[in-house]
Each structure stands twice: as C-alpha cells, then as structure tokens.
Coordinates of C-alpha atoms in Angstrom, one line a residue:
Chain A
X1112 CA 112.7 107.9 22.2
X1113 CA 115.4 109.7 20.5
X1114 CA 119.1 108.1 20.6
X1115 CA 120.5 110.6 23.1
X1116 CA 124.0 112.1 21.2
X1117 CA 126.7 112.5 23.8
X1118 CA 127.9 116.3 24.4
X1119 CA 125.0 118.0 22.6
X1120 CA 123.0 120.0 25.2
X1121 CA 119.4 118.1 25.6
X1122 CA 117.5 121.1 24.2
X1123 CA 119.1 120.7 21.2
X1124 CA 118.4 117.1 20.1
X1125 CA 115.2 118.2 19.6
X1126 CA 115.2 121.4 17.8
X1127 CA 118.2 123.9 16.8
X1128 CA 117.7 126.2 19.4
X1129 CA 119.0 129.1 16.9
X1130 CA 115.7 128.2 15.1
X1131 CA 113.8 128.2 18.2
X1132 CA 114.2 131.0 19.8
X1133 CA 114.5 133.3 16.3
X1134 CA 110.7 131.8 15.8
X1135 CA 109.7 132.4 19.1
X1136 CA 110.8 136.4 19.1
X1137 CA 108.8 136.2 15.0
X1138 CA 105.9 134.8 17.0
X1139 CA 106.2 137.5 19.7
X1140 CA 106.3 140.1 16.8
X1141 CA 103.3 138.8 15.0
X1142 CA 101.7 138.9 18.0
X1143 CA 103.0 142.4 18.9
X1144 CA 101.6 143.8 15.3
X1145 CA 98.0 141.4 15.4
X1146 CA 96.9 143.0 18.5
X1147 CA 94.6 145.7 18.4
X1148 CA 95.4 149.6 18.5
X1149 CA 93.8 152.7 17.3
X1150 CA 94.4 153.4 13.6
X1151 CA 95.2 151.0 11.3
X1152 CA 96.2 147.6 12.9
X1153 CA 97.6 145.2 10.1
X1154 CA 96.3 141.6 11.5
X1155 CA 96.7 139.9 8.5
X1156 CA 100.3 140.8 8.8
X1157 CA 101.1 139.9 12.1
X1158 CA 98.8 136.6 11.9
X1159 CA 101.0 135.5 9.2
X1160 CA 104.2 136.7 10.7
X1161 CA 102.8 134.5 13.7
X1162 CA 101.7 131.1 12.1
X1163 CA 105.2 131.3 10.0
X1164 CA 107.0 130.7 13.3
X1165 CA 104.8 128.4 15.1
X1166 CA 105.2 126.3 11.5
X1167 CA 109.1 126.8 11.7
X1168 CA 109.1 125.2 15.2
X1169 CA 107.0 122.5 14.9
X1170 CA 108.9 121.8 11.3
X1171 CA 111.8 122.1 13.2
X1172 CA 110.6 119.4 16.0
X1173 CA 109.7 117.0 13.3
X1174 CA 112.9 117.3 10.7
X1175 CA 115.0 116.1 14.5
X1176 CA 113.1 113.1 14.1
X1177 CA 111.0 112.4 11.0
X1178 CA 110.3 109.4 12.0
X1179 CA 108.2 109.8 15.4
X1180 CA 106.1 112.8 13.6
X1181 CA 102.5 112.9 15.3
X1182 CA 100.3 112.3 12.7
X1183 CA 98.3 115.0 10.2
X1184 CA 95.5 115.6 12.5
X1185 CA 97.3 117.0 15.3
X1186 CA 98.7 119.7 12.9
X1187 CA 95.1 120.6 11.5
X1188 CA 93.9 121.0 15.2
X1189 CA 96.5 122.6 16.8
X1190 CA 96.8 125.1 13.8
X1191 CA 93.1 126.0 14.1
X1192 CA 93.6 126.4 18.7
X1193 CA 96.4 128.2 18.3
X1194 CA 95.0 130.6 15.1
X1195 CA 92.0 131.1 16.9
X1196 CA 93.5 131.6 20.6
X1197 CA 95.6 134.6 18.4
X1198 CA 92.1 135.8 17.4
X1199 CA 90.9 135.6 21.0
X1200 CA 93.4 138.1 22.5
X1201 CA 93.3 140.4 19.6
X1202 CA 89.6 140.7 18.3
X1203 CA 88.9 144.3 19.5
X1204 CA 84.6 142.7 20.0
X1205 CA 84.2 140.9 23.4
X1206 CA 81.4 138.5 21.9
X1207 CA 83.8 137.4 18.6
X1208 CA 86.6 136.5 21.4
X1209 CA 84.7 135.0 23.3
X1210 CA 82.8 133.2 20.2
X1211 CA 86.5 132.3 18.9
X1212 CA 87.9 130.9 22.5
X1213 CA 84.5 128.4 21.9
X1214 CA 86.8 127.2 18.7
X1215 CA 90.0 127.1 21.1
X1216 CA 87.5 124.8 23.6
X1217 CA 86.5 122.6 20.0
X1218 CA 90.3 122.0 18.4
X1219 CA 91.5 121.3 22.2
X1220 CA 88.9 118.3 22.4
X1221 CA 90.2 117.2 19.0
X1222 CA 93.7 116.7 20.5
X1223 CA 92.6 115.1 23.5
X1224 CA 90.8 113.2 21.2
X1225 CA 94.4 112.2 19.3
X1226 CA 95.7 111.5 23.1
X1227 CA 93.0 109.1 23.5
X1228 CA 91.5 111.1 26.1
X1229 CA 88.1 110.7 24.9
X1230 CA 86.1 111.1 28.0
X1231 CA 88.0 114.3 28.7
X1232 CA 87.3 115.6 25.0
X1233 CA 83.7 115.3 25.6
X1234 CA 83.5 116.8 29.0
X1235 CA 85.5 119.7 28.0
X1236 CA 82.7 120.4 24.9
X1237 CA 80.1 119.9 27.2
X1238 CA 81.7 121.9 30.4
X1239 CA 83.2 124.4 28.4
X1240 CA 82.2 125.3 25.1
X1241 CA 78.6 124.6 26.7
X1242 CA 78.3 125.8 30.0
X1243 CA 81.2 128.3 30.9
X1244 CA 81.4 129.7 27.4
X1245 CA 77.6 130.6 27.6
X1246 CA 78.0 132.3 30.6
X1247 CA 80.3 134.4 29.9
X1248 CA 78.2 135.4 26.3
X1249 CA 76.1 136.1 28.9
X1250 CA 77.2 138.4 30.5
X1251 CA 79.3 139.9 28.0
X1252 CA 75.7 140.8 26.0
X1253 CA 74.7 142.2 29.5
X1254 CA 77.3 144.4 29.7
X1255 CA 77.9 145.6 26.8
X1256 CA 75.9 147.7 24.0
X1257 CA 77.2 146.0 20.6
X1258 CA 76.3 148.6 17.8
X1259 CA 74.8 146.9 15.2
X1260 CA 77.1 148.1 12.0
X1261 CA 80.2 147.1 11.0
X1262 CA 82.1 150.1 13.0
X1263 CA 84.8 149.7 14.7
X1264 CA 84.8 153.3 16.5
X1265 CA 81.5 152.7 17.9
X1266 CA 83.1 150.2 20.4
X1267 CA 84.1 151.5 23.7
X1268 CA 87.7 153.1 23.8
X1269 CA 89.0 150.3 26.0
X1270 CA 88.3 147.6 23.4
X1271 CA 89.6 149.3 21.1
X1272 CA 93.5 149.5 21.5
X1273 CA 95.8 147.1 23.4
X1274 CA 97.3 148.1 26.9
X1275 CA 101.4 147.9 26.6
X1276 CA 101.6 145.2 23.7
X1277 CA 105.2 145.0 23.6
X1278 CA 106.2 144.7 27.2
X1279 CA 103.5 142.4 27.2
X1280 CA 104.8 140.2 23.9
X1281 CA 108.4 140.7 25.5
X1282 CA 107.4 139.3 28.7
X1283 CA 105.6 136.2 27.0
X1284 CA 109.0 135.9 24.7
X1285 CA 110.7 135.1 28.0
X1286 CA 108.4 132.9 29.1
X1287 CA 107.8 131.0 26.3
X1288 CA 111.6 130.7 26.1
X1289 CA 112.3 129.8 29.1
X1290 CA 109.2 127.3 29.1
X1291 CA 110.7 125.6 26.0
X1292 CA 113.8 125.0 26.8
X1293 CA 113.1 123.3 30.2
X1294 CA 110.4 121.3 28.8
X1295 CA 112.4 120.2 25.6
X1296 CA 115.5 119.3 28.1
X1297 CA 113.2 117.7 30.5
X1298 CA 111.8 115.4 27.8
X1299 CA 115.7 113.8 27.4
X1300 CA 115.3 112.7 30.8
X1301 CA 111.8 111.4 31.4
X1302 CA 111.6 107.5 32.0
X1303 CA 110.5 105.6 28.7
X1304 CA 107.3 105.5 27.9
X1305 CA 105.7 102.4 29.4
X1306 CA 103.4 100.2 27.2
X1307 CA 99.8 100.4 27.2
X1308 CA 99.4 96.5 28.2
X1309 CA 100.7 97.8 31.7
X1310 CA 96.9 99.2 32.7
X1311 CA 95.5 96.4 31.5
X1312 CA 95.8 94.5 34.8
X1313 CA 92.7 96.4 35.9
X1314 CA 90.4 94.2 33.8
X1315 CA 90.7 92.1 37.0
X1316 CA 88.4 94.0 38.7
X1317 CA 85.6 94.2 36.1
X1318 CA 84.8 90.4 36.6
X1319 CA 81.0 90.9 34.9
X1320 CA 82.2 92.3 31.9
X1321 CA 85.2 89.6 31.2
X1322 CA 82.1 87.4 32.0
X1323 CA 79.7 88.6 29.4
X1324 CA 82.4 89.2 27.0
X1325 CA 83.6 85.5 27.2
X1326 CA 80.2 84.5 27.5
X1327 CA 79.0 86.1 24.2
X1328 CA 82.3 84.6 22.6
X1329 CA 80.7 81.0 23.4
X1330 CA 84.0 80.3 25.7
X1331 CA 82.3 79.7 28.8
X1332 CA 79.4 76.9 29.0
X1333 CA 77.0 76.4 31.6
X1334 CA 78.4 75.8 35.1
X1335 CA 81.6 77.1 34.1
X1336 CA 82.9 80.0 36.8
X1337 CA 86.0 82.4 36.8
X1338 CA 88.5 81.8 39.1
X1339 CA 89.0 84.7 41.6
X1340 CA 91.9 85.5 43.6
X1341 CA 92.5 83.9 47.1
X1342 CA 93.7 87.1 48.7
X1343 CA 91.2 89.4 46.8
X1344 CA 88.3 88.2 46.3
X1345 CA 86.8 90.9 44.2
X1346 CA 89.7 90.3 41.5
X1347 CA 90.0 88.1 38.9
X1348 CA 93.2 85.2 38.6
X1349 CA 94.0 87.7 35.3
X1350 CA 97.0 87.8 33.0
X1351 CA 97.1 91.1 31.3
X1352 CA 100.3 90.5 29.5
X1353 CA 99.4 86.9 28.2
X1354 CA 95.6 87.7 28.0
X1355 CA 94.2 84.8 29.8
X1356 CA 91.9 84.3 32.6
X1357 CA 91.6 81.1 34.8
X1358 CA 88.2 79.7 34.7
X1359 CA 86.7 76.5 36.7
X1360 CA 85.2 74.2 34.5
X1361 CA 81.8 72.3 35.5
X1362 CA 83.6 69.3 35.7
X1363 CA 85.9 70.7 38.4
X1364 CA 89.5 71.2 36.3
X1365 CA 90.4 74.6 36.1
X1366 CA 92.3 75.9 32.7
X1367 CA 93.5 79.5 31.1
X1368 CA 91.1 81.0 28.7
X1369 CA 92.5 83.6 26.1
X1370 CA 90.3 86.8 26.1
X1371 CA 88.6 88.0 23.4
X1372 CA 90.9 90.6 21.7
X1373 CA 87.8 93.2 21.4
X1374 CA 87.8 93.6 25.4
X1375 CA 89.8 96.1 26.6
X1376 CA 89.7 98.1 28.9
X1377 CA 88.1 101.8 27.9
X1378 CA 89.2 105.2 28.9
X1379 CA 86.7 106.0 30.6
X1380 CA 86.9 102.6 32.7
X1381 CA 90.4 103.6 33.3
X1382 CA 89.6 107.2 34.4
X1383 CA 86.9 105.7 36.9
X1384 CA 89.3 103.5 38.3
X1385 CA 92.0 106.3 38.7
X1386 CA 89.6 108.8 40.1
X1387 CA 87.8 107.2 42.7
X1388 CA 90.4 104.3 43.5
X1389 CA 93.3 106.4 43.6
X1390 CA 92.0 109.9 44.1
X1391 CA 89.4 109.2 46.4
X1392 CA 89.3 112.8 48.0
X1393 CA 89.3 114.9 44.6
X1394 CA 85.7 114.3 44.6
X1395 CA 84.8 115.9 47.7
X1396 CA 87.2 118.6 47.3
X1397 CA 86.0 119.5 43.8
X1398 CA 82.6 119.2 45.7
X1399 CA 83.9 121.5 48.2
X1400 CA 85.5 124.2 45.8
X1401 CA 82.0 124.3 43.2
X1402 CA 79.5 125.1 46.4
X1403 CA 81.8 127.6 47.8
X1404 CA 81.7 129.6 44.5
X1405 CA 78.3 129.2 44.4
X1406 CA 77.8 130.8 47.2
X1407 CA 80.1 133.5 47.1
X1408 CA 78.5 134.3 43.7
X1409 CA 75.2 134.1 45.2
X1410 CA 76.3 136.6 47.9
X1411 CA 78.4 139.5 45.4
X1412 CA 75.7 139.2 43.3
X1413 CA 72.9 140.2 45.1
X1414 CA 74.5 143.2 47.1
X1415 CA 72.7 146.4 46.6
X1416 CA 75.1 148.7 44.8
X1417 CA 75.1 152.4 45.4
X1418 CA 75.3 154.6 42.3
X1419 CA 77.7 157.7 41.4
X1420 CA 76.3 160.5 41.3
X1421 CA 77.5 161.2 38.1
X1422 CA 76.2 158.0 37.0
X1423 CA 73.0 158.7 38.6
X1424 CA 72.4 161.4 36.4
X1425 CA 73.2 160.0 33.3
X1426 CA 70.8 157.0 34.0
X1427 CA 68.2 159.1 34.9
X1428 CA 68.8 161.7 31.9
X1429 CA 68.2 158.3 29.8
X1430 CA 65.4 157.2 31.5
X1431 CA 63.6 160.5 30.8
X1432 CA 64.5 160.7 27.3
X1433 CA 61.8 157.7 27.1
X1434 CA 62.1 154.9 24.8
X1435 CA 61.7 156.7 21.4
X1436 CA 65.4 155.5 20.9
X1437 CA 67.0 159.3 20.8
X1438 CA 68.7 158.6 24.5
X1439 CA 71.6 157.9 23.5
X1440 CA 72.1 160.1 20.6
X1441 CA 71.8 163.8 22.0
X1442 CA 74.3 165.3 24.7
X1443 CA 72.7 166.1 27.9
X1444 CA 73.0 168.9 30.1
X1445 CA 74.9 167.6 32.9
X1446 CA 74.5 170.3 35.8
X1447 CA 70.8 171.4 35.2
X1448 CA 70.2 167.2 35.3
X1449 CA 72.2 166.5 38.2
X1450 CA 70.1 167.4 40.8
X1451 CA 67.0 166.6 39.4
X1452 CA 68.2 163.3 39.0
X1453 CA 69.1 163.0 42.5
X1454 CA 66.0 163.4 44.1
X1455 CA 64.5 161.4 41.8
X1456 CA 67.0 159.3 43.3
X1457 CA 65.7 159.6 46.8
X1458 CA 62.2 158.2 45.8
X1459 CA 63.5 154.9 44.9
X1460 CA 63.6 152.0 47.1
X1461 CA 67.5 150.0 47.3
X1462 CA 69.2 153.5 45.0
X1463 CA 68.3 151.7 41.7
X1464 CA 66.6 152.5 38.7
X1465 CA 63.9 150.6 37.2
X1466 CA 62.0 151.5 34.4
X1467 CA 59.2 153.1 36.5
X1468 CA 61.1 155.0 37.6
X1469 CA 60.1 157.7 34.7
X1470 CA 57.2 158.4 36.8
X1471 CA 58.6 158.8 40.0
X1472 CA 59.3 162.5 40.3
X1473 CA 56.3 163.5 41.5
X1474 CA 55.5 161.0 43.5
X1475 CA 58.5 160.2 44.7
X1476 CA 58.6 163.5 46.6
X1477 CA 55.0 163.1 48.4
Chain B
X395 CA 93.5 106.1 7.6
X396 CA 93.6 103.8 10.8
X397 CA 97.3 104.7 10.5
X398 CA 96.6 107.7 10.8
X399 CA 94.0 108.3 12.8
X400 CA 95.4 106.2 15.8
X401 CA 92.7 106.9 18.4
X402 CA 93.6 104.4 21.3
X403 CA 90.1 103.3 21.7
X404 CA 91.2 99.8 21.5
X405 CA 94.5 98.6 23.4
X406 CA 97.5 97.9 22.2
X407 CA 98.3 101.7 22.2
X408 CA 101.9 102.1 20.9
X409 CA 104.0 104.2 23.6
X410 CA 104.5 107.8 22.3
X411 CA 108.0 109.0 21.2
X412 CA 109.5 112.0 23.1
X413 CA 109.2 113.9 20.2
X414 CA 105.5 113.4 19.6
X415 CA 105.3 114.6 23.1
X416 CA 107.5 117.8 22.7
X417 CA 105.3 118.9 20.1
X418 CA 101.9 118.3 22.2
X419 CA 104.2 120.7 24.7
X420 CA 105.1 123.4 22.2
X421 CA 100.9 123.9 21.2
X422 CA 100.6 123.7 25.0
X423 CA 103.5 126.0 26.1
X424 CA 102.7 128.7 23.2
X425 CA 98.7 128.8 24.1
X426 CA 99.7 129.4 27.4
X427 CA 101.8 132.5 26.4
X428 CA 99.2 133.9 23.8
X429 CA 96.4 133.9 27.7
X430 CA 99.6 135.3 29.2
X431 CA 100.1 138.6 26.4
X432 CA 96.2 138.6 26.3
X433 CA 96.0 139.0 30.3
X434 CA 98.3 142.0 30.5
X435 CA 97.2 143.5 27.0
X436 CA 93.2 143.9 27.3
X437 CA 91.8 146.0 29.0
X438 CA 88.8 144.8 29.3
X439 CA 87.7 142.6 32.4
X440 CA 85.9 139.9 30.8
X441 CA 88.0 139.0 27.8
X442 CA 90.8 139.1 30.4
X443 CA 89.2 136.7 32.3
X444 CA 88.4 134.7 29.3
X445 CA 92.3 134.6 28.5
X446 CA 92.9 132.8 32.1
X447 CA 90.4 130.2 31.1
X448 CA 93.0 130.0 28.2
X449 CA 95.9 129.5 30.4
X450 CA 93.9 127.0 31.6
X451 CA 93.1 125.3 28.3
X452 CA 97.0 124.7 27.8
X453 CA 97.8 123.2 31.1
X454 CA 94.7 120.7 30.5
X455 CA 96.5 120.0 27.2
X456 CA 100.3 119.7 28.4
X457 CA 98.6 117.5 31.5
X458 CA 96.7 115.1 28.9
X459 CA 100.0 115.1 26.8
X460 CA 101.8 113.4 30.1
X461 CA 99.2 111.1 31.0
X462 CA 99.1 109.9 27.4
X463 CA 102.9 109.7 27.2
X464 CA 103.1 107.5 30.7
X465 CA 99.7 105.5 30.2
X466 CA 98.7 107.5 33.5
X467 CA 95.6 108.1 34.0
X468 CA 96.4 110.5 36.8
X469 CA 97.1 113.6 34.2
X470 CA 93.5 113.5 32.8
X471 CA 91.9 112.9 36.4
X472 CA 94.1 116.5 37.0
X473 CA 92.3 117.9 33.9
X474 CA 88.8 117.1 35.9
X475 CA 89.8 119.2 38.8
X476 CA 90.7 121.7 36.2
X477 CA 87.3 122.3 35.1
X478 CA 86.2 122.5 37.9
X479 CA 88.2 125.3 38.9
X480 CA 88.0 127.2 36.0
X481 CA 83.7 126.6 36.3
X482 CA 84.3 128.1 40.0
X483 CA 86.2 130.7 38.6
X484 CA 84.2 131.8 36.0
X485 CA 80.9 131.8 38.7
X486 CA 82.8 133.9 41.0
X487 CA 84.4 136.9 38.2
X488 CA 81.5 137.0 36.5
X489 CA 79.8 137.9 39.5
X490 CA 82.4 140.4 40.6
X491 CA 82.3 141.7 36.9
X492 CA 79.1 142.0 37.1
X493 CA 78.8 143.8 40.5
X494 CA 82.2 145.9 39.2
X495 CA 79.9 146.9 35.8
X496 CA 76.5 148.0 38.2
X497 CA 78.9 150.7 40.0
X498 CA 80.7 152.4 37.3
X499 CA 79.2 151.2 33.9
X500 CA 82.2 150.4 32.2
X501 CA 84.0 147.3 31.9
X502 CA 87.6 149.3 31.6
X503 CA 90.2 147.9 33.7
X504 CA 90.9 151.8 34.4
X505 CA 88.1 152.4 36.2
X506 CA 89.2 151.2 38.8
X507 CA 92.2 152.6 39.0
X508 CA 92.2 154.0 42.2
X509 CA 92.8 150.3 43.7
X510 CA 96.3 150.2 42.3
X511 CA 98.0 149.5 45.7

C-alpha cells in the first residue's frame, strides 16, 4: 500500500486528478468520433484519440507508484478488452460486434487469469465465448440479411448511424468520473491486503490429499495416521502458518510433520469450499433463476405471432416472386398486392407463411 | 519470466498493492462505460443487448480484482452467479428479440416506438 501523504485528497495519491479527468473527457471524444454515423466516420481517429487517454491514465496510475506496477501482461490484455470492447459498440455489422465482444470474453479470461482466478477464466471461455456468444451469432444470422460485399449502405439504416452519441459519451464522462474518483478514494481506505497463507487453514479439511501428498513424499510409513482434531473430527490438527501437521506414529508418539511445499491448496479447491460451505444457497438460487428463464423463453418463443398487414404483403409479394433470387431486387406494387396477399392469408393455418405457401391461393380459397 | 508472469497457482501469493488494484479498477470502470455509451447509442436490439453482457464483463472483472486483493474467494463465487445471470438473460432477450423481429421485421429500436410510455 501507498504511504498515505497527509492533506492530499485520497484521489490524488493515486493519479493527478487534472490528468484524469482531461483523459477521461479525450476518451469520451474518441469515443464520440469512433462511433458510427452516416458519411464519413473517421474510426481510426477517434480509436487513437481513445487508446491515447486510456494509456495516459494507466501511465498516470503507475508513475504514482513505479514500484507496485502490475506486470506487462495485464497491459497487453486489457489493451486488446478495452480496443476491442471500442470496436463492439461502434462496428456498424451486428456479427463483427458480436465476433469482437468474443475477443472482450478472451482478454477478460487472461486477466482473471493474472488474478489467479483460473477456474473463473475458464468457465467464462467456456460459458461465454462458447455458449452465450453463439447464441446470440445465432440469432443475429436469423435476423438479419448480411449482404455479401463489402458495402456499407447495404446494411439496414439503423446499423448504420449512432443514436445521440454525444449525450450518450457525455453521460458515460460523468459516470466514469464519478466512478473513478470514488473507487480511487475508496482504495486509500480499504484494510491491507491480507497474505495468501491466511486460506491456507482449509487444507485441514482435505485430509486425503495431505495424506497422499505426505505419503508420496515417503514421510508417512506404514501404521502411521494423522492426527484429527478433538472437536472436529473431519479436520486435520493443521498449521497453516508453520506448515506442519500432527501425525501418530505406529509406535504411539505423536510428532509435527512439515508439508511438502508443492501442496497447496488450488483455486479451484478454494472456490469449492467458498461456494458450497459458505454460500450454500447460491446454488439453488442460480438453479432457480436458469429454469425460470428457460421457461419463460420456452413460452415467448413459441407464441403465434399475428402479422401486419403491410408486412403480410410484403412476405407474400416475396414468396411469389419464387426463388429465382429477383425478390428482393424489384419494387412491388403495394396496393394491387395487398389484398391478394391477404386472402392468401386466410388459407394459412396459425397467420404464418411457410414456403408452401406459394401454392395456396387457389386452394386456400376452396 | 516467473517474475513476471506471477500466476498464483502455487501459494505464497504476495498481497496485491492498492495501486495494482486501482488499475484492475480503471480497465473495469472504463469497460463498463464503453456497454454504458453502447446501450444508449445503438439502435439495434441485439448489439444493445450484447453491450449489457459487457457491463457485465466489467463488474466480473472489478469483483475478481477484490477477491484477488483480499485473498476472498467470495468475489469470484459472485462472478459465478454472474454468469448465470447474464446466460438467463441472454435466453430470455433473445427470445423477446426474436418474437419482437417475427412482428415487425426489423430489429430497429424505433419500431417500437409507440411503447415510449
């Protein structure tokens, strides 16, 4: 922790807050000129213009105290999430932001990864980048009509050009401001960092695998036992900060064995224990929350949905133009279509179109 | 490149300076604003729903960032229950997307203008 100076206001210890908010409202314009609008939008620019003051702060946070910088990784990865989260809110293609929030879920793992979170890191590749990341491709290539060339004016008008970008990069100046600031001046007060030898006491409860491991090191012979505790019995008599365990010999004396130094405990060890020692309920609550949108998914998605008429005809127009490719290309008559359309309509079982339909009009009407 | 590469695989961790974690915070805090401008500025319904999931990505980050800085394993068990909201979450808009798409055809936030309270 950073020798706290007396008078200076806790924000600043960390970084110049001059520095800090001037990169923040760069960032905000970067932002502001990378998003996408009709015409001409200069990305490059306002990429740069952003990447400049995300380097300024965290150069900033590291000249305050060269000494506890994180190390080279953690700027390659958080560089690459925070380049390519830019690239997710301003790529004007659905699939490519979606494809580039995939890189967001990859560079996130790696800095779990650097806060030896490893089980986490994994999950969120598997959960994320492989199951919620696909469903939305999904349905993004469901919904969409992707033209094939490199155009950006065959995209649909509302991908095209931002909604509000400055109110919006004003009102996420503030926030990120106001975010800062707290979180900088709430660091100067958090309790010091406790040492990693303090979780170590759970080994106590993995009494097979202090076992094995003490085993394969040739320190326990036959008859030897570990010693558990009186009160409970499941736990070992363990010293976590010394690193010994009591063990009863086969001759009856019972002495302190040093562990080996390659058991310790593992993340995902320390997670189990957390999650279903501590946070016994999360379990059934997650369980809860995961069948509950199942079936609300289940129920929206299978509702049968009533078409607009003007829809109806526009379907229908395409369904008749057949599948020699030419539907989309040629204008159709809307009025002369309309009406034919709709009692083609009326044939159909549910109000929806499938691709017999072509073939309905005539006996549809029987 | 063990020094630099300190993955805390192995114990004897060393406790995190304040500073490390401030930066951790900064990648966190400024993800979070990027979902936030990406929210109100698309107008599309799926990427806007894909920019929650990345106000979701920076709390998971700012919660592993604690737990790593207090030896807690709390923060990361939070990060489960994260995932699993933003999985329910995704089920559920896609369907509504989905549904939303069937009836007009268009994923335009405008569509549906006529909701505006």
């Amino acid at each position: 922790m950073e020798p706290s100076r007396e008078g200076v206001p806790l924000v600043e210890q960390l970084v110049n807050p001059f520095l800090l908010y001037g990169a923040i409202a760069l960032g905000g314009i970067g932002v502001c000129v990378a998003l996408p609008r009709r015409g001409v939008s200069p990305q490059a620019i306002g990429a740069l213009l952003a990447a400049i003051a995300g380097a300024a702060v965290l150069i900033g946070l590291g000249l305050g105290a060269p000494e506890a910088l994180p190390n080279i990784h953690f700027y390659i990865f958080s560089a690459i999430a925070l380049g390519s989260a830019l690239r997710v809110i301003s790529h004007p293609r659905p699939v490519y932001a979606a494809l580039y929030f995939v890189l967001v879920v990859l560079s996130s793992a790696g800095l779990y990864l650097l806060l030896s979170a490893e089980f986490m890191a994994f999950a969120l590749i598997i959960i994320y980048a492989g199951a919620i990341l696909i469903t939305y491709l999904f349905v993004i290539m469901l919904a969409t009509q992707s033209p094939t060339e490199d155009r950006l004016d065959m995209l649909a008008d509302y991908d095209r050009a931002a909604r509000e970008p400055v109110v919006a990069t004003g009102a996420a100046f503030v926030l990120l401001a106001v975010l800062t600031t707290l979180l900088f001046s709430g660091i100067g007060q958090l309790p010091e960092p406790r040492d990693a030898m303090a979780r170590e006491g759970l080994m106590a409860e993995l009494p097979r695998r202090v076992e094995s491991s003490l085993r394969g090191d040739d320190l326990l012979n036959r008859g030897d036992e570990l010693v558990y505790r009186a009160d409970e019995p499941w736990a070992l008599e363990l010293d976590a900060v010394e690193r010994t365990v009591l063990v009863r010999r086969a001759t009856g004396e019972v002495e302190a064995v040093g562990l080996p130094d390659d058991l310790r405990l593992r993340n995902v060890e320390s997670l189990a224990f957390n999650f279903l020692n501590e946070h016994p309920a999360t379990i059934e609550i997650a369980g809860v929350i995961l069948l509950m949108a199942m079936l609300g998914a289940t129920v929206l998605s299978r509702r049968q949905v009533e078409l607009d008429e003007d829809l109806k005809a526009a379907q229908a127009s395409k369904l008749r133009l057949g599948p020699g490719g030419g539907g989309a290309a040629q204008p159709v008559p809307k009025a002369p279509e309309r009406g034919d359309a709709a009692s083609t309509q009326r044939g159909l079982p549910g109000g929806r179109f499938s691709s017999g339909g072509r073939d309905a009009p005539g006996g549809g009407q029987a | 490149m063990q020094d630099v590469l300190t993955l805390a695989q192995a114990g004897g961790t060393p406790p995190m300076a304040g500073v490390t974690l401030a930066h951790y915070l900064f990648v966190s805090a400024a993800m979070f604003a990027l979902g936030l401008v990406g929210f109100l500025v698309r107008r599309n319904l799926i990427v806007m729903f894909l920019c929650t999931e990345l106000m979701f990505q920076a709390s998971g980050i700012a919660l592993i960032a604690f737990a790593r800085y207090h030896m807690e394993m709390s923060g990361q068990t939070f990060v489960i229950f994260v995932l699993t909201v933003a999985a329910a979450e995704a089920a559920l808009a896609l369907a509504l997307v989905v549904l939303l798409f069937r009836r007009r055809d268009s994923l335009s936030t405008e569509a549906w203008q006529e909701m505006r309270g």
